[in-house]
Amino acid sequence: MEYVLLLVGFVLLVKGADFFVEGSSSLAKILKVPSVIIGLTIVAMGTSAPEASVSINAALGGSNDIAISNVVGSNIFNGLVVVGICAFLSGFQTNAEILKRDMPVNILVTLILCLMFLDGTLGRVEGFLLLAGMVLYITCMIRSALRNREEGEVCTVLPLPKSILFMGGGLAAVIFGGDLVVDNACIIAANFGVSQNFIGLTIIAIGTSLPELVTSIVATRKGDSGLALGNAVGSNLFNILFILGMSAAISPLHVLGESVIDCVLLLCSGILLFVFARTKRSMSRAEGAVCVLLYVAYTAYLFVR
């Protein structure tokens, strides 16, 4: 029964995030908010809503291992698998703005997280610092977007009551789904005698990263494979700055020695991705394959550990 409820939780997370993004985007259009702002805020946060729900629910429930490992595991998956698969399906040119601003910021933020992990805790003060970093990053993004305004993808404008219903229903599904995933993942971990950290880094991390994976693959099939890199980097920044920041602000998190190692590996994967993206300002199919194989090797390391 735990497996059925876990699957139901994942479905609620993914579909709930989908409805939330559609309703939010439609409401923003009704309120005449520029489409570029919608993309940088609502859609970016919407695809990370499952990670937010799981980690914040875990922090509230005292499951610190899941709160941290879900974010670290999702970020490794985003960088190596989401970008890797899209590059393997269709090599793409890398956006100059992402290379110049977002990827270096991602590496810097991950390095800061590694340093925060060293004392074995992620306290409330560190949580508020991460949240302040999120506010600063979004402010910079919005200013940059308004200076270089472009027309974004045209979204369907729903009637106002339907937009609010989609937002409310989607958010409720994400929260309830996150609760189901955390509770049943903890039961499964106990049944198999494996750590919550392992479950968080594998099953939960992959499950909550499904919106990013689906969004990026759909974009690649439409010929916009370069979107995968921006989607992954943006989600990774949001995961660290907002989700871990909010989780730590709610309840200080205990950091395992294993989580420090995983965070260092996340930093290495971020640097590698930056090197691949910077080389010839493109991601080739071969580089995509290397990324996916590295994730397979990382998963094997987790089993051995």
PDB file of N, CA, C and O in Angstrom, residues 36 40 95-109 136-148 230 233-234 237 274 278 281:
ATOM      1  N   VAL A  36       7.435  37.757 -19.544  1.00  0.00           N
ATOM      2  CA  VAL A  36       8.797  37.410 -19.148  1.00  0.00           C
ATOM      3  C   VAL A  36       8.903  37.265 -17.628  1.00  0.00           C
ATOM      4  O   VAL A  36       9.623  36.417 -17.115  1.00  0.00           O
ATOM      5  N   LEU A  40      10.019  33.887 -15.386  1.00  0.00           N
ATOM      6  CA  LEU A  40      11.122  33.921 -14.417  1.00  0.00           C
ATOM      7  C   LEU A  40      10.677  33.609 -12.991  1.00  0.00           C
ATOM      8  O   LEU A  40      11.487  33.232 -12.164  1.00  0.00           O
ATOM      9  N   ASN A  95      22.993  29.702 -24.106  1.00  0.00           N
ATOM     10  CA  ASN A  95      22.631  31.110 -24.026  1.00  0.00           C
ATOM     11  C   ASN A  95      23.735  31.906 -23.326  1.00  0.00           C
ATOM     12  O   ASN A  95      24.217  31.515 -22.270  1.00  0.00           O
ATOM     13  N   ALA A  96      24.132  33.029 -23.923  1.00  0.00           N
ATOM     14  CA  ALA A  96      25.236  33.833 -23.379  1.00  0.00           C
ATOM     15  C   ALA A  96      24.923  34.356 -21.983  1.00  0.00           C
ATOM     16  O   ALA A  96      25.790  34.399 -21.106  1.00  0.00           O
ATOM     17  N   GLU A  97      23.667  34.741 -21.761  1.00  0.00           N
ATOM     18  CA  GLU A  97      23.256  35.282 -20.453  1.00  0.00           C
ATOM     19  C   GLU A  97      23.375  34.220 -19.360  1.00  0.00           C
ATOM     20  O   GLU A  97      23.812  34.501 -18.245  1.00  0.00           O
ATOM     21  N   ILE A  98      22.982  32.978 -19.684  1.00  0.00           N
ATOM     22  CA  ILE A  98      23.074  31.878 -18.711  1.00  0.00           C
ATOM     23  C   ILE A  98      24.533  31.592 -18.385  1.00  0.00           C
ATOM     24  O   ILE A  98      24.898  31.375 -17.216  1.00  0.00           O
ATOM     25  N   LEU A  99      25.395  31.608 -19.423  1.00  0.00           N
ATOM     26  CA  LEU A  99      26.830  31.369 -19.211  1.00  0.00           C
ATOM     27  C   LEU A  99      27.470  32.452 -18.363  1.00  0.00           C
ATOM     28  O   LEU A  99      28.305  32.185 -17.498  1.00  0.00           O
ATOM     29  N   LYS A 100      27.068  33.696 -18.602  1.00  0.00           N
ATOM     30  CA  LYS A 100      27.697  34.838 -17.937  1.00  0.00           C
ATOM     31  C   LYS A 100      27.181  35.051 -16.518  1.00  0.00           C
ATOM     32  O   LYS A 100      27.947  35.410 -15.621  1.00  0.00           O
ATOM     33  N   ARG A 101      25.888  34.793 -16.293  1.00  0.00           N
ATOM     34  CA  ARG A 101      25.293  35.125 -15.000  1.00  0.00           C
ATOM     35  C   ARG A 101      24.839  33.901 -14.200  1.00  0.00           C
ATOM     36  O   ARG A 101      25.321  33.655 -13.102  1.00  0.00           O
ATOM     37  N   ASP A 102      23.916  33.121 -14.768  1.00  0.00           N
ATOM     38  CA  ASP A 102      23.239  32.094 -13.977  1.00  0.00           C
ATOM     39  C   ASP A 102      24.124  30.917 -13.568  1.00  0.00           C
ATOM     40  O   ASP A 102      24.055  30.453 -12.423  1.00  0.00           O
ATOM     41  N   MET A 103      24.954  30.426 -14.490  1.00  0.00           N
ATOM     42  CA  MET A 103      25.791  29.272 -14.151  1.00  0.00           C
ATOM     43  C   MET A 103      26.872  29.613 -13.118  1.00  0.00           C
ATOM     44  O   MET A 103      27.068  28.853 -12.164  1.00  0.00           O
ATOM     45  N   PRO A 104      27.577  30.763 -13.237  1.00  0.00           N
ATOM     46  CA  PRO A 104      28.523  31.129 -12.178  1.00  0.00           C
ATOM     47  C   PRO A 104      27.833  31.342 -10.820  1.00  0.00           C
ATOM     48  O   PRO A 104      28.369  30.948  -9.780  1.00  0.00           O
ATOM     49  N   VAL A 105      26.619  31.946 -10.841  1.00  0.00           N
ATOM     50  CA  VAL A 105      25.873  32.147  -9.593  1.00  0.00           C
ATOM     51  C   VAL A 105      25.502  30.793  -8.991  1.00  0.00           C
ATOM     52  O   VAL A 105      25.588  30.590  -7.770  1.00  0.00           O
ATOM     53  N   ASN A 106      25.113  29.848  -9.840  1.00  0.00           N
ATOM     54  CA  ASN A 106      24.770  28.497  -9.373  1.00  0.00           C
ATOM     55  C   ASN A 106      25.960  27.839  -8.675  1.00  0.00           C
ATOM     56  O   ASN A 106      25.815  27.224  -7.606  1.00  0.00           O
ATOM     57  N   ILE A 107      27.150  27.972  -9.272  1.00  0.00           N
ATOM     58  CA  ILE A 107      28.372  27.390  -8.680  1.00  0.00           C
ATOM     59  C   ILE A 107      28.679  28.080  -7.346  1.00  0.00           C
ATOM     60  O   ILE A 107      28.991  27.409  -6.352  1.00  0.00           O
ATOM     61  N   LEU A 108      28.565  29.412  -7.312  1.00  0.00           N
ATOM     62  CA  LEU A 108      28.847  30.169  -6.087  1.00  0.00           C
ATOM     63  C   LEU A 108      27.884  29.783  -4.961  1.00  0.00           C
ATOM     64  O   LEU A 108      28.301  29.554  -3.820  1.00  0.00           O
ATOM     65  N   VAL A 109      26.592  29.697  -5.276  1.00  0.00           N
ATOM     66  CA  VAL A 109      25.573  29.351  -4.274  1.00  0.00           C
ATOM     67  C   VAL A 109      25.800  27.926  -3.742  1.00  0.00           C
ATOM     68  O   VAL A 109      25.682  27.677  -2.538  1.00  0.00           O
ATOM     69  N   LEU A 136      17.265  38.603  -3.745  1.00  0.00           N
ATOM     70  CA  LEU A 136      18.249  39.367  -4.518  1.00  0.00           C
ATOM     71  C   LEU A 136      18.351  38.827  -5.946  1.00  0.00           C
ATOM     72  O   LEU A 136      18.362  39.603  -6.921  1.00  0.00           O
ATOM     73  N   TYR A 137      18.401  37.507  -6.085  1.00  0.00           N
ATOM     74  CA  TYR A 137      18.533  36.879  -7.408  1.00  0.00           C
ATOM     75  C   TYR A 137      17.318  37.175  -8.279  1.00  0.00           C
ATOM     76  O   TYR A 137      17.454  37.564  -9.445  1.00  0.00           O
ATOM     77  N   ILE A 138      16.115  37.018  -7.721  1.00  0.00           N
ATOM     78  CA  ILE A 138      14.895  37.274  -8.493  1.00  0.00           C
ATOM     79  C   ILE A 138      14.807  38.748  -8.887  1.00  0.00           C
ATOM     80  O   ILE A 138      14.413  39.081 -10.007  1.00  0.00           O
ATOM     81  N   THR A 139      15.202  39.640  -7.976  1.00  0.00           N
ATOM     82  CA  THR A 139      15.201  41.079  -8.287  1.00  0.00           C
ATOM     83  C   THR A 139      16.115  41.379  -9.475  1.00  0.00           C
ATOM     84  O   THR A 139      15.732  42.107 -10.405  1.00  0.00           O
ATOM     85  N   CYS A 140      17.321  40.792  -9.451  1.00  0.00           N
ATOM     86  CA  CYS A 140      18.270  40.984 -10.565  1.00  0.00           C
ATOM     87  C   CYS A 140      17.713  40.422 -11.870  1.00  0.00           C
ATOM     88  O   CYS A 140      17.849  41.030 -12.938  1.00  0.00           O
ATOM     89  N   MET A 141      17.071  39.233 -11.785  1.00  0.00           N
ATOM     90  CA  MET A 141      16.497  38.593 -12.968  1.00  0.00           C
ATOM     91  C   MET A 141      15.402  39.465 -13.583  1.00  0.00           C
ATOM     92  O   MET A 141      15.349  39.658 -14.799  1.00  0.00           O
ATOM     93  N   ILE A 142      14.523  39.988 -12.724  1.00  0.00           N
ATOM     94  CA  ILE A 142      13.410  40.793 -13.215  1.00  0.00           C
ATOM     95  C   ILE A 142      13.910  42.093 -13.850  1.00  0.00           C
ATOM     96  O   ILE A 142      13.447  42.505 -14.917  1.00  0.00           O
ATOM     97  N   ARG A 143      14.893  42.737 -13.204  1.00  0.00           N
ATOM     98  CA  ARG A 143      15.470  43.971 -13.766  1.00  0.00           C
ATOM     99  C   ARG A 143      16.089  43.707 -15.132  1.00  0.00           C
ATOM    100  O   ARG A 143      15.912  44.479 -16.075  1.00  0.00           O
ATOM    101  N   SER A 144      16.839  42.593 -15.227  1.00  0.00           N
ATOM    102  CA  SER A 144      17.485  42.231 -16.485  1.00  0.00           C
ATOM    103  C   SER A 144      16.445  41.947 -17.560  1.00  0.00           C
ATOM    104  O   SER A 144      16.575  42.369 -18.705  1.00  0.00           O
ATOM    105  N   ALA A 145      15.381  41.227 -17.152  1.00  0.00           N
ATOM    106  CA  ALA A 145      14.332  40.865 -18.110  1.00  0.00           C
ATOM    107  C   ALA A 145      13.591  42.097 -18.626  1.00  0.00           C
ATOM    108  O   ALA A 145      13.252  42.178 -19.804  1.00  0.00           O
ATOM    109  N   LEU A 146      13.341  43.047 -17.740  1.00  0.00           N
ATOM    110  CA  LEU A 146      12.629  44.262 -18.152  1.00  0.00           C
ATOM    111  C   LEU A 146      13.480  45.140 -19.068  1.00  0.00           C
ATOM    112  O   LEU A 146      12.966  45.848 -19.923  1.00  0.00           O
ATOM    113  N   ARG A 147      14.822  45.073 -18.865  1.00  0.00           N
ATOM    114  CA  ARG A 147      15.732  45.839 -19.751  1.00  0.00           C
ATOM    115  C   ARG A 147      15.771  45.230 -21.146  1.00  0.00           C
ATOM    116  O   ARG A 147      15.921  45.925 -22.131  1.00  0.00           O
ATOM    117  N   ASN A 148      15.678  43.874 -21.176  1.00  0.00           N
ATOM    118  CA  ASN A 148      15.754  43.175 -22.470  1.00  0.00           C
ATOM    119  C   ASN A 148      14.461  42.405 -22.701  1.00  0.00           C
ATOM    120  O   ASN A 148      14.475  41.192 -22.865  1.00  0.00           O
ATOM    121  N   GLY A 230      18.685  26.402 -19.034  1.00  0.00           N
ATOM    122  CA  GLY A 230      18.136  27.480 -18.212  1.00  0.00           C
ATOM    123  C   GLY A 230      17.154  26.959 -17.176  1.00  0.00           C
ATOM    124  O   GLY A 230      17.151  27.391 -16.019  1.00  0.00           O
ATOM    125  N   VAL A 233      19.272  25.068 -14.383  1.00  0.00           N
ATOM    126  CA  VAL A 233      20.053  25.988 -13.545  1.00  0.00           C
ATOM    127  C   VAL A 233      19.121  26.840 -12.669  1.00  0.00           C
ATOM    128  O   VAL A 233      19.363  27.010 -11.468  1.00  0.00           O
ATOM    129  N   GLY A 234      18.027  27.337 -13.272  1.00  0.00           N
ATOM    130  CA  GLY A 234      17.064  28.137 -12.513  1.00  0.00           C
ATOM    131  C   GLY A 234      16.426  27.346 -11.383  1.00  0.00           C
ATOM    132  O   GLY A 234      16.299  27.836 -10.253  1.00  0.00           O
ATOM    133  N   LEU A 237      18.957  26.757  -8.487  1.00  0.00           N
ATOM    134  CA  LEU A 237      19.108  27.947  -7.646  1.00  0.00           C
ATOM    135  C   LEU A 237      17.901  28.113  -6.720  1.00  0.00           C
ATOM    136  O   LEU A 237      18.046  28.390  -5.528  1.00  0.00           O
ATOM    137  N   PHE A 274      29.249  23.660 -16.440  1.00  0.00           N
ATOM    138  CA  PHE A 274      29.686  24.985 -16.888  1.00  0.00           C
ATOM    139  C   PHE A 274      30.794  24.864 -17.932  1.00  0.00           C
ATOM    140  O   PHE A 274      30.786  25.565 -18.950  1.00  0.00           O
ATOM    141  N   ARG A 278      30.424  25.957 -21.759  1.00  0.00           N
ATOM    142  CA  ARG A 278      31.301  27.044 -22.209  1.00  0.00           C
ATOM    143  C   ARG A 278      32.147  26.631 -23.415  1.00  0.00           C
ATOM    144  O   ARG A 278      32.464  27.467 -24.262  1.00  0.00           O
ATOM    145  N   ARG A 281      30.715  27.142 -26.663  1.00  0.00           N
ATOM    146  CA  ARG A 281      29.405  27.726 -26.333  1.00  0.00           C
ATOM    147  C   ARG A 281      28.247  26.824 -26.774  1.00  0.00           C
ATOM    148  O   ARG A 281      27.226  27.281 -27.316  1.00  0.00           O
TER     149      ARG A 281
END
